[in-house]
């Protein structure tokens, strides 16, 4: 498997098009993601670290560490296990190498999402800055890949310091304020 095989699968051969499937639950798509389970394991082990040398490689590695685990382990704490690694890859790709500038706007989303998925306020600040740079790019008004969604994540972390909708799978106690929030926003936002 190569970075190109990951990218072709994720973008469906149309790297300029936003796909609804990315940001909704679909058991059929989750099952298709299982084809990349061994590759995601290799990414977690560090075996694919060389992919960070190119923009497309760093993007594919971020997908394997951040997005695919959310499909592979939906509803399980393992969905978030590789988040720190995804942020490290994204941080180097974006801040050190500026790989994001070599990618199409819809591809950049997936270098920026590890910051949006973080429960650290500094990462949330970086997320809204990066997504703000995509505000006028084609396809950025679509669900999940917009500045609006980045701000929603930012607001939850600012308010609670964590994502309450992850509490159950991560074995965390839910506070009364978080319970009230989840009653209003069951998906967390």
Coordinates of C-alpha atoms in Angstrom, one line a residue:
X1 CA 0.0 0.0 0.0
X2 CA 1.1 3.5 -0.7
X3 CA 0.0 7.1 0.2
X4 CA -1.7 7.2 -3.2
X5 CA -3.9 4.2 -2.4
X6 CA -5.0 5.8 0.8
X7 CA -5.7 9.1 -0.9
X8 CA -7.6 7.5 -3.8
X9 CA -9.8 5.6 -1.4
X10 CA -10.5 8.6 0.8
X11 CA -11.1 11.1 -1.9
X12 CA -12.9 8.6 -4.2
X13 CA -10.7 9.6 -7.1
X14 CA -12.1 13.1 -7.0
X15 CA -9.7 15.2 -4.8
X16 CA -11.5 18.4 -5.5
X17 CA -14.9 17.2 -4.3
X18 CA -16.2 17.2 -0.7
X19 CA -17.8 13.9 0.2
X20 CA -20.7 13.7 2.7
X21 CA -19.6 10.3 3.8
X22 CA -16.6 11.7 5.7
X23 CA -18.7 13.4 8.4
X24 CA -21.6 11.0 9.0
X25 CA -22.0 7.5 10.4
X26 CA -22.2 4.9 7.6
X27 CA -21.6 1.2 8.5
X28 CA -20.9 0.3 4.9
X29 CA -18.2 3.0 4.6
X30 CA -16.8 2.0 8.0
X31 CA -16.5 -1.6 6.7
X32 CA -14.7 -0.4 3.5
X33 CA -12.3 1.4 5.8
X34 CA -11.3 -1.9 7.4
X35 CA -9.3 -2.6 4.3
X36 CA -6.8 0.0 5.6
X37 CA -6.7 -1.4 9.2
X38 CA -3.2 -3.0 8.9
X39 CA -2.0 0.2 7.3
X40 CA -3.4 2.3 10.2
X41 CA -1.6 -0.1 12.6
X42 CA 1.6 0.4 10.6
X43 CA 1.2 4.2 10.8
X44 CA 0.7 4.0 14.6
X45 CA 3.8 1.9 15.0
X46 CA 5.9 4.5 13.1
X47 CA 6.6 2.3 10.2
X48 CA 5.2 4.9 7.7
X49 CA 7.0 7.9 9.2
X50 CA 8.9 8.4 5.9
X51 CA 5.7 9.5 4.3
X52 CA 6.0 12.8 6.0
X53 CA 8.6 13.9 3.5
X54 CA 6.0 14.9 0.9
X55 CA 2.7 16.7 1.1
X56 CA 0.6 13.8 -0.2
X57 CA 2.5 11.4 2.1
X58 CA 1.8 13.5 5.2
X59 CA -1.8 13.9 4.2
X60 CA -2.2 10.1 3.8
X61 CA -0.5 9.5 7.1
X62 CA -2.8 12.0 8.8
X63 CA -5.8 10.1 7.4
X64 CA -4.4 6.9 8.7
X65 CA -3.9 8.3 12.2
X66 CA -6.8 10.7 12.6
X67 CA -9.8 9.9 10.3
X68 CA -9.6 6.2 9.6
X69 CA -9.4 5.2 13.3
X70 CA -12.7 7.1 13.8
X71 CA -14.3 4.8 11.2
X72 CA -12.4 1.7 12.2
X73 CA -13.1 2.0 15.9
X74 CA -16.3 4.0 16.0
X75 CA -17.8 4.0 19.5
X76 CA -14.6 2.8 21.0
X77 CA -11.7 4.6 22.8
X78 CA -9.3 3.2 20.2
X79 CA -10.8 5.7 17.8
X80 CA -8.7 8.4 19.6
X81 CA -5.5 6.5 20.4
X82 CA -3.5 7.9 17.5
X83 CA -4.6 11.5 17.9
X84 CA -1.4 12.7 19.4
X85 CA 0.6 11.2 16.5
X86 CA -1.8 12.7 14.0
X87 CA -1.3 16.1 15.6
X88 CA 2.5 15.7 15.5
X89 CA 2.4 14.8 11.8
X90 CA 0.0 17.6 11.0
X91 CA 2.1 20.1 13.0
X92 CA 5.2 19.3 11.1
X93 CA 3.4 19.2 7.8
X94 CA 1.7 22.6 8.3
X95 CA 4.1 24.6 10.5
X96 CA 7.5 23.3 9.5
X97 CA 7.2 22.1 5.9
X98 CA 4.1 24.1 4.8
X99 CA 3.0 20.9 2.9
X100 CA -0.6 22.2 3.2
X101 CA 0.2 24.9 0.6
X102 CA 0.9 22.1 -2.0
X103 CA -2.6 20.6 -1.5
X104 CA -6.0 21.4 -2.8
X105 CA -8.3 23.1 -0.2
X106 CA -10.5 20.0 0.3
X107 CA -7.3 18.0 1.0
X108 CA -6.1 20.6 3.5
X109 CA -9.1 19.9 5.7
X110 CA -7.5 16.6 6.7
X111 CA -4.2 18.2 7.7
X112 CA -6.1 20.6 9.8
X113 CA -8.6 18.3 11.5
X114 CA -6.2 16.8 14.0
X115 CA -6.1 20.2 15.6
X116 CA -9.9 20.5 15.5
X117 CA -10.1 17.1 17.1
X118 CA -7.8 18.0 20.0
X119 CA -8.9 18.8 23.5
X120 CA -6.1 21.3 23.9
X121 CA -7.1 25.0 23.6
X122 CA -3.9 25.9 21.7
X123 CA -4.7 23.3 19.1
X124 CA -8.2 24.7 18.8
X125 CA -6.8 28.2 18.3
X126 CA -4.6 26.9 15.5
X127 CA -7.6 25.0 14.0
X128 CA -9.7 28.1 13.6
X129 CA -6.8 30.0 12.2
X130 CA -6.1 27.3 9.6
X131 CA -9.7 26.8 8.7
X132 CA -10.2 30.6 8.5
X133 CA -7.6 30.6 5.7
X134 CA -9.9 28.3 3.8
X135 CA -13.0 30.3 4.3
X136 CA -13.5 31.4 0.7
X137 CA -12.1 28.3 -1.0
X138 CA -14.5 26.1 -3.0
X139 CA -16.3 23.4 -1.0
X140 CA -15.5 24.8 2.4
X141 CA -19.1 25.5 3.3
X142 CA -19.8 21.8 3.4
X143 CA -20.3 20.0 6.8
X144 CA -17.2 19.2 8.7
X145 CA -14.8 21.1 6.5
X146 CA -15.7 24.7 7.3
X147 CA -14.7 27.4 9.7
X148 CA -18.1 27.1 11.3
X149 CA -17.4 23.6 12.4
X150 CA -13.9 24.6 13.6
X151 CA -15.5 27.3 15.7
X152 CA -18.1 24.9 17.1
X153 CA -15.3 22.6 18.3
X154 CA -13.4 25.5 19.7
X155 CA -16.4 26.7 21.7
X156 CA -16.9 23.2 23.3
X157 CA -13.3 23.0 24.4
X158 CA -13.4 26.6 25.7
X159 CA -16.5 25.8 27.7
X160 CA -15.6 22.3 29.0
X161 CA -11.9 21.7 28.4
X162 CA -12.8 18.5 26.6
X163 CA -15.4 17.0 24.3
X164 CA -18.3 15.7 26.5
X165 CA -19.5 13.3 23.7
X166 CA -16.3 11.3 24.2
X167 CA -16.8 10.8 27.9
X168 CA -18.6 7.5 27.7
X169 CA -16.1 5.7 25.4
X170 CA -13.2 7.2 27.3
X171 CA -14.6 6.2 30.7
X172 CA -14.8 9.8 31.9
X173 CA -17.3 11.0 34.4
X174 CA -19.8 13.4 32.8
X175 CA -20.5 16.6 34.8
X176 CA -24.1 17.9 35.2
X177 CA -23.2 20.8 32.9
X178 CA -21.9 18.4 30.2
X179 CA -25.0 16.3 30.6
X180 CA -27.2 19.3 30.0
X181 CA -25.1 20.2 26.9
X182 CA -25.4 16.7 25.5
X183 CA -29.2 16.7 26.0
X184 CA -29.2 19.8 23.7
X185 CA -26.4 18.6 21.3
X186 CA -26.2 14.8 21.3
X187 CA -23.5 14.7 18.8
X188 CA -21.5 17.2 20.8
X189 CA -21.9 20.4 18.8

